[in-house]
Tab-separated table of C-alpha atoms in Angstrom:
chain	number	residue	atom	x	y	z
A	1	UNK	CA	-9.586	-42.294	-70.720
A	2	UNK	CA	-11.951	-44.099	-68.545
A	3	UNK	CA	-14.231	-41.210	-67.540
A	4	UNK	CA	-14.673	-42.933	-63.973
A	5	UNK	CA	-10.307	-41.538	-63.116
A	6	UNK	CA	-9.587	-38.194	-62.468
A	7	UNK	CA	-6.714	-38.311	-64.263
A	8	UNK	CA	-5.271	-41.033	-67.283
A	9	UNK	CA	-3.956	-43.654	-65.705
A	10	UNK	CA	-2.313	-44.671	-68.672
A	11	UNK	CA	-0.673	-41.323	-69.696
A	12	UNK	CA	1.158	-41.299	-66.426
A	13	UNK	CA	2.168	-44.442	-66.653
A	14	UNK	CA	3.736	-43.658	-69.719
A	15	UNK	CA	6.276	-41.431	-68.537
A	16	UNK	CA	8.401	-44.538	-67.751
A	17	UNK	CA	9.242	-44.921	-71.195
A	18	UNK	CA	10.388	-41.592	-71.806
A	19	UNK	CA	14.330	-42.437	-72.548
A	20	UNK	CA	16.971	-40.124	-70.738
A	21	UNK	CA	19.467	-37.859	-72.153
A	22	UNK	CA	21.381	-35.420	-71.321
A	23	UNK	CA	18.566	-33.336	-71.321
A	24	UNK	CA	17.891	-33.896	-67.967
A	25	UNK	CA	20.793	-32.176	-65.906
A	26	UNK	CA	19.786	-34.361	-62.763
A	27	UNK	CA	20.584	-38.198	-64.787
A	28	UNK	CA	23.963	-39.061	-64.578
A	29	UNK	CA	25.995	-39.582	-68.356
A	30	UNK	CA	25.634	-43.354	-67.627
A	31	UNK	CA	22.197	-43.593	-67.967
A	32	UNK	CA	22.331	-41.595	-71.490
A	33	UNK	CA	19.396	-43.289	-73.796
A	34	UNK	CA	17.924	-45.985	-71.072
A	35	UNK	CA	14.258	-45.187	-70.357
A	36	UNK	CA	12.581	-44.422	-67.369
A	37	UNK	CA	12.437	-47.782	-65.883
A	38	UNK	CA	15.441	-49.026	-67.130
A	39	UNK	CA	17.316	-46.999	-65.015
A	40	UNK	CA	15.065	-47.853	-62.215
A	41	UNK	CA	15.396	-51.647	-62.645
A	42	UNK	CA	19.650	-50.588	-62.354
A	43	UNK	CA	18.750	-49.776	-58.881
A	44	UNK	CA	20.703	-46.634	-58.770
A	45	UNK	CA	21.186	-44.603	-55.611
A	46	UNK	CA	22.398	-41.079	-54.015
A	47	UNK	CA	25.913	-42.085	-55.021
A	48	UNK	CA	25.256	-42.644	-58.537
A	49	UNK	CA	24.170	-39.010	-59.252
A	50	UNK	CA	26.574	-35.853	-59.773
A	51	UNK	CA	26.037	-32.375	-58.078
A	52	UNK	CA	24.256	-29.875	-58.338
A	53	UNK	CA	21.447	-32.247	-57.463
A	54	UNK	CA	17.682	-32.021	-56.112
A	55	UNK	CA	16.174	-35.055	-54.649
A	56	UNK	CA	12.883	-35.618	-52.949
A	57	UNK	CA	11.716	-38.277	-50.184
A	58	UNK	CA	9.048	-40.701	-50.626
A	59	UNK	CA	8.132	-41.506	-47.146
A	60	UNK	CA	7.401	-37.650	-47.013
A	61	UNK	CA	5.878	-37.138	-49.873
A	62	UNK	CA	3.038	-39.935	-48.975
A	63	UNK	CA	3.128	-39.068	-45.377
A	64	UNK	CA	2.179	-35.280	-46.308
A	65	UNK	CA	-0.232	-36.326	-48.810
A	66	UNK	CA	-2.193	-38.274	-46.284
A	67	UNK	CA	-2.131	-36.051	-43.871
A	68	UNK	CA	-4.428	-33.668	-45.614
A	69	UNK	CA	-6.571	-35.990	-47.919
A	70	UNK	CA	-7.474	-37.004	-44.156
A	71	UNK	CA	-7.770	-33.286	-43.066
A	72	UNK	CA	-9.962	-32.253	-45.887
A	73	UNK	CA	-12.035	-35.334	-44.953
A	74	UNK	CA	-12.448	-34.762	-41.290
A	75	UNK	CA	-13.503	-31.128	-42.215
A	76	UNK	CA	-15.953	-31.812	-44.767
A	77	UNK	CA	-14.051	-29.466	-47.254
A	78	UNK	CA	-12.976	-30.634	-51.144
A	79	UNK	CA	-9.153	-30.284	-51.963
A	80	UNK	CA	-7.806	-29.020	-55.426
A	81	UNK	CA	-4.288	-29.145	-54.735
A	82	UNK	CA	-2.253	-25.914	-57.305
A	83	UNK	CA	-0.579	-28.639	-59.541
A	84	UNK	CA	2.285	-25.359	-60.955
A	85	UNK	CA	3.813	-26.457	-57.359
A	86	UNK	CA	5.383	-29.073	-58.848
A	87	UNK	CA	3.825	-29.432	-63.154
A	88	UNK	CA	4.322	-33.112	-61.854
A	89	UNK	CA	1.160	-35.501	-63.476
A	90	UNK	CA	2.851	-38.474	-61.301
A	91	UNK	CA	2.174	-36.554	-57.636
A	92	UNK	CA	-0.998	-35.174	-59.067
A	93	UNK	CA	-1.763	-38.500	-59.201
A	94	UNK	CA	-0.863	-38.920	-56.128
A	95	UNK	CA	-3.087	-36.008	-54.632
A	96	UNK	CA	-6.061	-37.336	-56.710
A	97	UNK	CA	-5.700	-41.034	-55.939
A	98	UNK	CA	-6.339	-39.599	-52.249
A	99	UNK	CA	-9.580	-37.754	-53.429
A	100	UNK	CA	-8.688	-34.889	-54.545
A	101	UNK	CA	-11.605	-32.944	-56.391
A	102	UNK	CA	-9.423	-32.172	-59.188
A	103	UNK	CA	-6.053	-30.131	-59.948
A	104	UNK	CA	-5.423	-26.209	-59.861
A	105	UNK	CA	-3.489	-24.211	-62.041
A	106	UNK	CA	-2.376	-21.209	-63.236
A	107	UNK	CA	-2.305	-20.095	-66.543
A	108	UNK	CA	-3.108	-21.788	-70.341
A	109	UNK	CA	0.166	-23.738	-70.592
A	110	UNK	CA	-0.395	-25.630	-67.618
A	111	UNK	CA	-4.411	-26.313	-68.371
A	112	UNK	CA	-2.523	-28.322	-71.927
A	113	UNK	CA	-0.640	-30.439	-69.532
A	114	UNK	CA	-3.485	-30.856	-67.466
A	115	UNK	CA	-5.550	-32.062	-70.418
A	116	UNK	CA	-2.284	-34.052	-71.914
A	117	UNK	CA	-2.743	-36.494	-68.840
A	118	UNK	CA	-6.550	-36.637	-69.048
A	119	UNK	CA	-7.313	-34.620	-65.908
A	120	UNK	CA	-10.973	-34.076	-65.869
A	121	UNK	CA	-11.622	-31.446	-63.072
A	122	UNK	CA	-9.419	-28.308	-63.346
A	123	UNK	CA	-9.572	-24.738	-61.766
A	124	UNK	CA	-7.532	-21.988	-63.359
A	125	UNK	CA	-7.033	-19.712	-60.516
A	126	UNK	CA	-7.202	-16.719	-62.769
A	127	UNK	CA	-9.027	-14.907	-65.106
A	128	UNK	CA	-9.323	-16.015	-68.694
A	129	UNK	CA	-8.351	-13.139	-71.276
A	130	UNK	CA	-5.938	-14.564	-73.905
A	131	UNK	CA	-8.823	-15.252	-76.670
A	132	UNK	CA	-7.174	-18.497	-77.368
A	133	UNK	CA	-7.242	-19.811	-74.656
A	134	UNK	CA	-10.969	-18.912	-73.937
A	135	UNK	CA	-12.091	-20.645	-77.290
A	136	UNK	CA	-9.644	-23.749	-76.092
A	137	UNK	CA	-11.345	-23.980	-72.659
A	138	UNK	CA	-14.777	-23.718	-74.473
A	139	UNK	CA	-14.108	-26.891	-76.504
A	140	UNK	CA	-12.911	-28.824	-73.456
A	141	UNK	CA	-14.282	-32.334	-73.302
A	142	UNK	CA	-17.871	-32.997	-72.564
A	143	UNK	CA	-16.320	-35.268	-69.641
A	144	UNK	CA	-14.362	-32.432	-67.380
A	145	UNK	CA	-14.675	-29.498	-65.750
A	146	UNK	CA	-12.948	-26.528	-66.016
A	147	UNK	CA	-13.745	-23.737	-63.165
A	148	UNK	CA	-12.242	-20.173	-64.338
A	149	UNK	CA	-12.506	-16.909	-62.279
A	150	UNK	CA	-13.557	-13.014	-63.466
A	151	UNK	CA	-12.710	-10.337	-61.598
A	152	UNK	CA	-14.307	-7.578	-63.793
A	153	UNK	CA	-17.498	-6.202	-66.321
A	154	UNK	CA	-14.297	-5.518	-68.757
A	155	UNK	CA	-13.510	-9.942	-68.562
A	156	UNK	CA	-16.977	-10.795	-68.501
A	157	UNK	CA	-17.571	-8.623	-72.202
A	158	UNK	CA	-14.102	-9.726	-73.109
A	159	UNK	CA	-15.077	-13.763	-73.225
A	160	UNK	CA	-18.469	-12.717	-74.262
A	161	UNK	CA	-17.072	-11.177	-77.565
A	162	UNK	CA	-14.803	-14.280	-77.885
A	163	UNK	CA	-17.366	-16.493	-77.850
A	164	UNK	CA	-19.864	-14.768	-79.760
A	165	UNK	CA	-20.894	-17.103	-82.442
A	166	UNK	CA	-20.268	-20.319	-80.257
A	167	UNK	CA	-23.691	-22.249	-77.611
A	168	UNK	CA	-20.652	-22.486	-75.142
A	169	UNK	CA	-21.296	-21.527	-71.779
A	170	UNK	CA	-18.326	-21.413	-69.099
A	171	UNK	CA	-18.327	-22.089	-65.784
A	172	UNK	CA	-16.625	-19.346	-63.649
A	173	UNK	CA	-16.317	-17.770	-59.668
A	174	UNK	CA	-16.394	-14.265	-58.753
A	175	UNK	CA	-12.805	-13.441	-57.383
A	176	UNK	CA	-12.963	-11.172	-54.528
A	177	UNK	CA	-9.424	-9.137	-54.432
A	178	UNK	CA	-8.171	-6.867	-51.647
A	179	UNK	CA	-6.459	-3.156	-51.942
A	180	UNK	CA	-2.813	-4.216	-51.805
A	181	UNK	CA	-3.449	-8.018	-52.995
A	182	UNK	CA	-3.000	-9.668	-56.062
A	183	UNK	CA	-6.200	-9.806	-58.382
A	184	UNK	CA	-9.555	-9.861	-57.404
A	185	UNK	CA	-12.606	-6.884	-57.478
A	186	UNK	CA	-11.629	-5.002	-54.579
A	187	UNK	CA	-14.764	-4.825	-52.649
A	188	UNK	CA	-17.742	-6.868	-51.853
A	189	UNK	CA	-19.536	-4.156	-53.891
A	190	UNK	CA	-17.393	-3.880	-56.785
A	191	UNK	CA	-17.713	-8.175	-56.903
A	192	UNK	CA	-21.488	-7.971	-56.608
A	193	UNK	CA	-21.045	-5.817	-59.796
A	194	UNK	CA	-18.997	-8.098	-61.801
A	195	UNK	CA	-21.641	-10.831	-60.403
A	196	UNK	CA	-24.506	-8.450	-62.150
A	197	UNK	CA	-22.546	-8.068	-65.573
A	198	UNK	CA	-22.056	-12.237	-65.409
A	199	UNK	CA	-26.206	-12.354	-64.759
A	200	UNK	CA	-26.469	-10.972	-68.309
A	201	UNK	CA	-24.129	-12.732	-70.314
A	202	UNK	CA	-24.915	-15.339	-72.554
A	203	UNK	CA	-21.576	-17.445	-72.328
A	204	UNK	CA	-21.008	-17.485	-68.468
A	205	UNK	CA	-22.452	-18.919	-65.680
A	206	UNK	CA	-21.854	-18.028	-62.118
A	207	UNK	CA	-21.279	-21.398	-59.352
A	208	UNK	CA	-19.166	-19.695	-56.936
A	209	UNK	CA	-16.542	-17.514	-55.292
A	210	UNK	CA	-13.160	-17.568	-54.757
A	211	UNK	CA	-10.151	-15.694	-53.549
A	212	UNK	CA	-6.407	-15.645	-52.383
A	213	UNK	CA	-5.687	-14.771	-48.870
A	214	UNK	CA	-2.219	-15.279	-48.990
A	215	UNK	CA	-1.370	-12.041	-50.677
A	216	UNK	CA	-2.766	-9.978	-47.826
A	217	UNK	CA	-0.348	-11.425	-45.785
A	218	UNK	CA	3.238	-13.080	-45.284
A	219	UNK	CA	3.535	-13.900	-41.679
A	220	UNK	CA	0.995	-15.729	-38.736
A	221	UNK	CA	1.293	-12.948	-36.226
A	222	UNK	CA	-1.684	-11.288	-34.791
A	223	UNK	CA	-1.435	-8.656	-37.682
A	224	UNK	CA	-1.087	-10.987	-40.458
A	225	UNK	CA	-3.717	-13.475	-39.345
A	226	UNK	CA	-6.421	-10.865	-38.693
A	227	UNK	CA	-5.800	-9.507	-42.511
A	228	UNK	CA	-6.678	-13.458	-43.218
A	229	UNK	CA	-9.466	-13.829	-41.650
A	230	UNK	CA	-11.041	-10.161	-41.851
A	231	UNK	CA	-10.350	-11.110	-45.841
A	232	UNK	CA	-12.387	-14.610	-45.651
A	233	UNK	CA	-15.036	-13.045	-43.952
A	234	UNK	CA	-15.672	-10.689	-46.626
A	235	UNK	CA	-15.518	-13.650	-49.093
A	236	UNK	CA	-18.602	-15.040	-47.207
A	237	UNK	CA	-20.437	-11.807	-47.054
A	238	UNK	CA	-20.682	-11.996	-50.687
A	239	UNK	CA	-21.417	-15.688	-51.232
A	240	UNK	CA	-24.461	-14.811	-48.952
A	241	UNK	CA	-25.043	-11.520	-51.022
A	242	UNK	CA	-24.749	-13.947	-54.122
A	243	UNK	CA	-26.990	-16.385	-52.312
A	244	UNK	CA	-29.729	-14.381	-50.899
A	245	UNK	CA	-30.218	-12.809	-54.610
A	246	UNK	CA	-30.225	-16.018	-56.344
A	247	UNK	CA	-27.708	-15.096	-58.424
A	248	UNK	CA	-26.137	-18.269	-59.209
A	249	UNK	CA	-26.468	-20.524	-61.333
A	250	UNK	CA	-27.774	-23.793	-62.061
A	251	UNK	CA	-26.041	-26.732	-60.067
A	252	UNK	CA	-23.707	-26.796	-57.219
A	253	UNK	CA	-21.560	-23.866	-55.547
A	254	UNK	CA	-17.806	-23.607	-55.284
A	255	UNK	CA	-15.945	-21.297	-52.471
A	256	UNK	CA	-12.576	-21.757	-52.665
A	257	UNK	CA	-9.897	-20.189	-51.053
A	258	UNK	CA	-7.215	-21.145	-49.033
A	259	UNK	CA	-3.020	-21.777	-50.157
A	260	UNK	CA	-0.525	-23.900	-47.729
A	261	UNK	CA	-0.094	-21.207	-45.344
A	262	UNK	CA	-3.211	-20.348	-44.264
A	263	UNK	CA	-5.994	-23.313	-44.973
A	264	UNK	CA	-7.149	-23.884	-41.723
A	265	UNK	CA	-8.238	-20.307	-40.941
A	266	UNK	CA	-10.213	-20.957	-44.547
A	267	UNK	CA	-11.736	-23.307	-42.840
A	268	UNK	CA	-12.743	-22.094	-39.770
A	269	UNK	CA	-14.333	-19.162	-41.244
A	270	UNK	CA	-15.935	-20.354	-44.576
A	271	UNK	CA	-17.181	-23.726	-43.367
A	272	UNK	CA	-20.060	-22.386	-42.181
A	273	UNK	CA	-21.477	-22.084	-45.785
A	274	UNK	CA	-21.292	-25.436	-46.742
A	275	UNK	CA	-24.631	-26.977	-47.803
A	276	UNK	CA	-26.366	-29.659	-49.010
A	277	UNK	CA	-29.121	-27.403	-50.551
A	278	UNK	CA	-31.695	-29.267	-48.612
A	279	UNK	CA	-31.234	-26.236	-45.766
A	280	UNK	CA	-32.101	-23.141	-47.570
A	281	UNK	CA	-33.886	-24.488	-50.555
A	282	UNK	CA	-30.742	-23.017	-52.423
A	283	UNK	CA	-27.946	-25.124	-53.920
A	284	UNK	CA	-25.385	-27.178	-52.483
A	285	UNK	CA	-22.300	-25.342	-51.428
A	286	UNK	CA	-18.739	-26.644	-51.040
A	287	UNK	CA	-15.949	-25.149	-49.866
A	288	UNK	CA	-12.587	-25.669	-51.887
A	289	UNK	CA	-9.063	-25.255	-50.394
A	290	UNK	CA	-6.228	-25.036	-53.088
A	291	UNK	CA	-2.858	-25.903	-51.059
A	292	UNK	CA	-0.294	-26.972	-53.330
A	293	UNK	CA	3.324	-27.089	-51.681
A	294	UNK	CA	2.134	-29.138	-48.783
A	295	UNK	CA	3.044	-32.263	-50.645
A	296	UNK	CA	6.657	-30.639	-50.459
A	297	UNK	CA	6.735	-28.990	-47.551
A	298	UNK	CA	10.197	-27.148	-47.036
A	299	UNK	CA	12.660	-26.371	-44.473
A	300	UNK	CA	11.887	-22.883	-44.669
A	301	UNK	CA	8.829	-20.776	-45.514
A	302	UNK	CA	6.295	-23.176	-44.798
A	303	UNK	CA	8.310	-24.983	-42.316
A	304	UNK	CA	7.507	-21.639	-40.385
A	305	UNK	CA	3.961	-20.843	-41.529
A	306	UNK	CA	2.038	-23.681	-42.355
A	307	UNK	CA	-1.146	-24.516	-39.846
A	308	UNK	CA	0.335	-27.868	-38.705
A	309	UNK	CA	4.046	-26.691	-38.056
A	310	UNK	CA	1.727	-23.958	-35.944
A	311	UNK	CA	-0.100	-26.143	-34.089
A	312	UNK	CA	2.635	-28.433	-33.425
A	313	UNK	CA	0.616	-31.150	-34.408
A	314	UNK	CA	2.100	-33.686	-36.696
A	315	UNK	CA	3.736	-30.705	-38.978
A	316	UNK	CA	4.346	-31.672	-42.799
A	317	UNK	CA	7.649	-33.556	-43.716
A	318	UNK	CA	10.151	-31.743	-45.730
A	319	UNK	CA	10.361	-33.570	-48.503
A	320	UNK	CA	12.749	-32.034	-50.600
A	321	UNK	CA	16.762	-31.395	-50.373
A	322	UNK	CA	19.771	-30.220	-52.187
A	323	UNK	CA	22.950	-31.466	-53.085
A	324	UNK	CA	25.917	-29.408	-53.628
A	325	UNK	CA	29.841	-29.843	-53.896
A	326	UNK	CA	32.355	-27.611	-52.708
A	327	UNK	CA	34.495	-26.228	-55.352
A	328	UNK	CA	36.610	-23.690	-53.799
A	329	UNK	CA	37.498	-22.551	-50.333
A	330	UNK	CA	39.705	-19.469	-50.688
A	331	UNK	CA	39.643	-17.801	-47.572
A	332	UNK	CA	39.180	-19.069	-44.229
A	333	UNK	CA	35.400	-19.625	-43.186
A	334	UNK	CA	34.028	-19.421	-46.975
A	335	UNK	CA	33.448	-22.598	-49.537
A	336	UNK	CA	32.023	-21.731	-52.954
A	337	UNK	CA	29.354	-24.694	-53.591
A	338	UNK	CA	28.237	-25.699	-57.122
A	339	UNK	CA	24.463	-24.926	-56.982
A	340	UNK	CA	23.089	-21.816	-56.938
A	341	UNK	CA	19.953	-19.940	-58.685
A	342	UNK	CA	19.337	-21.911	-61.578
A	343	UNK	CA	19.611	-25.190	-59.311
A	344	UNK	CA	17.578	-24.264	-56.049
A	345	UNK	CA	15.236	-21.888	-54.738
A	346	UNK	CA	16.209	-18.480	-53.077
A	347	UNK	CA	13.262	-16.446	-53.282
A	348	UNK	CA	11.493	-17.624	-49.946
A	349	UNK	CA	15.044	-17.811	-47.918
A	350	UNK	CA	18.344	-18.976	-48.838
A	351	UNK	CA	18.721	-22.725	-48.549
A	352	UNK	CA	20.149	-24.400	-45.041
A	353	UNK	CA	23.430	-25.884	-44.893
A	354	UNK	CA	22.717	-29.399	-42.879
A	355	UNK	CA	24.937	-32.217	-43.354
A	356	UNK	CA	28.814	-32.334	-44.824
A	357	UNK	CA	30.436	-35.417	-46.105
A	358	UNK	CA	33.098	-36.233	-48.346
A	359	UNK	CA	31.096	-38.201	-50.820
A	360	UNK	CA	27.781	-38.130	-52.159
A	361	UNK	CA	25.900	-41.173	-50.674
A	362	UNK	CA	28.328	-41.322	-48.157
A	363	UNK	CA	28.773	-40.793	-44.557
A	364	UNK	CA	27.405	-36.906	-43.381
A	365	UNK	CA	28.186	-34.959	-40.006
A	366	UNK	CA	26.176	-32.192	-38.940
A	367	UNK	CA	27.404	-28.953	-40.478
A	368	UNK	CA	26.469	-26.324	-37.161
A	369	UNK	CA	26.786	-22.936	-37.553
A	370	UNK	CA	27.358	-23.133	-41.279
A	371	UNK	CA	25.155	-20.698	-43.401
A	372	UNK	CA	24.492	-19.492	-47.029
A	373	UNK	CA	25.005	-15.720	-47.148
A	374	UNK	CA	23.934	-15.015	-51.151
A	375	UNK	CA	23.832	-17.301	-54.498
A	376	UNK	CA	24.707	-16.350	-57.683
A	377	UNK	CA	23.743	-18.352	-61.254
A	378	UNK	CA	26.006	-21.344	-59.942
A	379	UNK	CA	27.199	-20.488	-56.639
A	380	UNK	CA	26.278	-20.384	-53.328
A	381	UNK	CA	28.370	-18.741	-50.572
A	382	UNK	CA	28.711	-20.747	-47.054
A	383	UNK	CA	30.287	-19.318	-44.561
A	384	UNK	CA	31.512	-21.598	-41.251
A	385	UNK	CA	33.603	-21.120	-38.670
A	386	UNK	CA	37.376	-22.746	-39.462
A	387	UNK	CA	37.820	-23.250	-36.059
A	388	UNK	CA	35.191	-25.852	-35.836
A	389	UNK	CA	34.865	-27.057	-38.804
A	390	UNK	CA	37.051	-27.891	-42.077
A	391	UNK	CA	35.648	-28.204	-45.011
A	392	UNK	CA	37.456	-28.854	-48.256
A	393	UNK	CA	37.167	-28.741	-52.459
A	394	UNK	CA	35.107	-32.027	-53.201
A	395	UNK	CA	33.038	-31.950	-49.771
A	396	UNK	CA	29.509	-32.864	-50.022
A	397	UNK	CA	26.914	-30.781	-48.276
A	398	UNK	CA	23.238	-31.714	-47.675
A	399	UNK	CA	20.931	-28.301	-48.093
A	400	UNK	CA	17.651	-27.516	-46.126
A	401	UNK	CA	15.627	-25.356	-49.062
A	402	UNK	CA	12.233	-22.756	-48.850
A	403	UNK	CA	9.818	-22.420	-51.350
A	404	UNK	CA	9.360	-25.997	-53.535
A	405	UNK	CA	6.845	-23.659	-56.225
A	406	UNK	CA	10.511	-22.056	-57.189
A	407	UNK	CA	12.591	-25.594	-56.949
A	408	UNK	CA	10.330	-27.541	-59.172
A	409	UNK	CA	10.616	-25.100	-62.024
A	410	UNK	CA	14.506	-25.875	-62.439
A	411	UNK	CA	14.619	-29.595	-62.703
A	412	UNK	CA	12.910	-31.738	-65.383
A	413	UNK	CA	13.318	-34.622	-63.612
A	414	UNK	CA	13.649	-35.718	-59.986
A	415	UNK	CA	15.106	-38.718	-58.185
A	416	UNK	CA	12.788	-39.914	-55.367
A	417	UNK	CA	15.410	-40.915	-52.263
A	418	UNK	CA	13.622	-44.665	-50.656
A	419	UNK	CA	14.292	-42.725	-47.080
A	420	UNK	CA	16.844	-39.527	-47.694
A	421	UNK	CA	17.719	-40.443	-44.014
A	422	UNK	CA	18.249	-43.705	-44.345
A	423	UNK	CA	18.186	-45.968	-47.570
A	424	UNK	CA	19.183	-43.398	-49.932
A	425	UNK	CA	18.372	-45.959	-53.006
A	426	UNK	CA	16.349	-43.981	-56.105
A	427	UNK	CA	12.996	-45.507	-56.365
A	428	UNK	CA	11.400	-43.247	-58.770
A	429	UNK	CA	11.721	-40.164	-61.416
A	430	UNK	CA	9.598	-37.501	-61.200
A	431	UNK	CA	9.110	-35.645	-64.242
A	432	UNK	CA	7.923	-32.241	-64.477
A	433	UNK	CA	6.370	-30.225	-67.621
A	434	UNK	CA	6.938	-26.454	-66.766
């Protein structure tokens, strides 16, 4: 890898010779054995595929991923996008071709992909405790970064003893938790602790802080948003603490908070400790937002809850649907569709009944008034009113969905829709590695 990319060019590139199979539920039995861009070159479109299906739109996809590469850059703030949104290399590409500092992720597994496609600047938003993956992490390339977080004495002497007969030294925040959230020391105290126990170890070095706010809170009322921010303004009460003690160490500081719901308040309080070093005398100081389904976006969740859609200020694209076909309608006012949990997400919301055709690729009418009441494995219940609207085995319906971090996860590959409004030719394959 040419150590000037942030990822392997190359590597990605290569996933247009992987052949298809029927290994990938999403590629119709035509294209069994053609690669990648064989298919492509076919030209195939909506109507070629066979339901359940997930597809995702391309002028969305680069319309969201501009939208806050430009963000980021008119704040002054660095963007590490969580790459276990999608385990896609090709849209981390994407994210990083728009200068992003590097990719996010969460656990071991998804650090090998990471290194698989030659991504140089990683954060594993998480502590490290599975010894093998500490010794892996210590042996990464002298040409990348990998940022890990401790929340605790009991980590810090855990990767000490791991490392014991090794030189390596790992780079790693102090995560500040919450009572209630997800990890983290639950107090500036008990982080200024952990901070201490990091002073005296020989393998780790302290360059930052870091911290999730969206497990304090699931909604942007007045409640919610004051957990946020009362949160983010503890997180820079220690970075001063950290600061002011010259605790940290060598080179330049990382805060980083901040997931697709709630960036902006990151923002508005953390920003305020960025530095260039040439201020205090201390180091520099950059402040690192992690958002990860913005790419996506959703008709749901974040549809509701992210800072644009808030604002009302050119709001993310969904850029994500699914594609299910009616296989029974045994009563009046309920169709059994052919997609249910182990084809779409369900966790953030149930997905949105929007348009009804009789063909895939084919003419769709608005389906009003039409909802999904529960899923099982394989099928999702619609109700409609049969008054208003007939529907019938072999429809096709178009579905709003919530939540692309649990879509992703069920699909190995994607077809990327030329305009899912419009020209609904495929123009790429996404492939994911969860």
């Amino acid at each position: 890898m040419n150590t000037s990319e942030a990822i392997s060019a190359p590597a990605v590139a290569g996933l247009s010779d992987l052949r298809l199979d029927w290994r990938h539920k999403a590629v119709p039995a035509t294209a069994n054995g053609t690669t990648h861009t064989e298919f492509l070159a076919g030209k195939p479109a909506l109507a070629d595929f066979q339901t359940p299906l997930l597809t995702l739109d391309a002028p969305a996809l680069r319309a969201n991923a501009d939208r806050l590469a430009e963000w980021c850059r008119e704040h002054g703030v660095l963007l590490a996008p969580h790459g276990k949104t999608t385990m896609a290399p090709q849209l981390w590409a994407e994210q990083l071709n728009r200068g992003a500092w590097g990719i996010t992720l969460a656990n071991f597994a998804q650090l090998r992909v990471a290194r698989e496609f030659g991504v140089r600047n990683v954060q594993l938003a998480n502590s490290l405790t599975d010894p093998h993956a500490i010794r892996w992490v210590a042996d990464a390339p002298a040409d990348t970064t990998v940022l890990s977080w401790v929340d605790s004495a009991d980590t810090v002497a855990l990767i000490e003893n791991t490392l014991e007969d090794t030189d390596a030294v790992l780079d790693v925040l102090v995560e500040l938790g919450a009572p209630g959230g997800r990890t983290g020391a639950r107090s500036v105290d008990a982080a200024m602790d952990v901070a201490r126990a990091m002073s005296d170890a020989k393998h780790l070095r302290l360059v930052g802080v870091s911290g999730y706010e969206g497990s304090l809170a699931h909604t942007a009322d007045d409640a919610g948003l004051a957990a946020v921010r009362g949160y983010l303004a503890d997180m820079r009460l220690l970075h001063e603490e950290l600061l002011a003690g010259g605790m940290y160490g060598s080179g330049s500081v990382f805060i980083t908070a901040g997931g697709s719901a709630y960036f902006d308040d990151v923002v508005a309080v953390l920003s305020p400790c960025i530095s260039t070093g040439a201020e205090t005398g201390g180091p520099a100081v950059d402040l690192m937002i992690r958002s990860g389904a913005y790419i996506i976006h959703d008709d749901g969740f974040y549809r509701g809850i992210s800072p644009f859609s808030r604002e009302g200020d050119q709001p993310f694209k969904p850029g994500m649907h699914g594609w299910a076909r009616v296989v029974s309608q045994p009563e009046p006012g309920l169709a059994l569709l052919d997609a249910g949990k182990r084809d779409l997400p369900y966790d953030e919301g149930l997905p949105e009944p929007q348009l009804i055709g009789t063909t895939l690729g084919g003419p769709m009418e608005p389906l009003a008034g039409a909802a999904i009441t529960s899923v099982n494995d394989q099928h999702a219940f619609m109700t409609f009113d049969p008054a208003t609207t007939t529907v019938r085995p072999g429809d096709v319906v178009r579905l709003g969905l919530s939540h692309p971090c649990t879509a992703f996860d069920k699909w190995t590959v994607i077809p990327v829709l030329a305009d899912t409004n419009g020209d609904q030719t495929v123009v790429d394959l996404i492939h994911t590695f969860f």
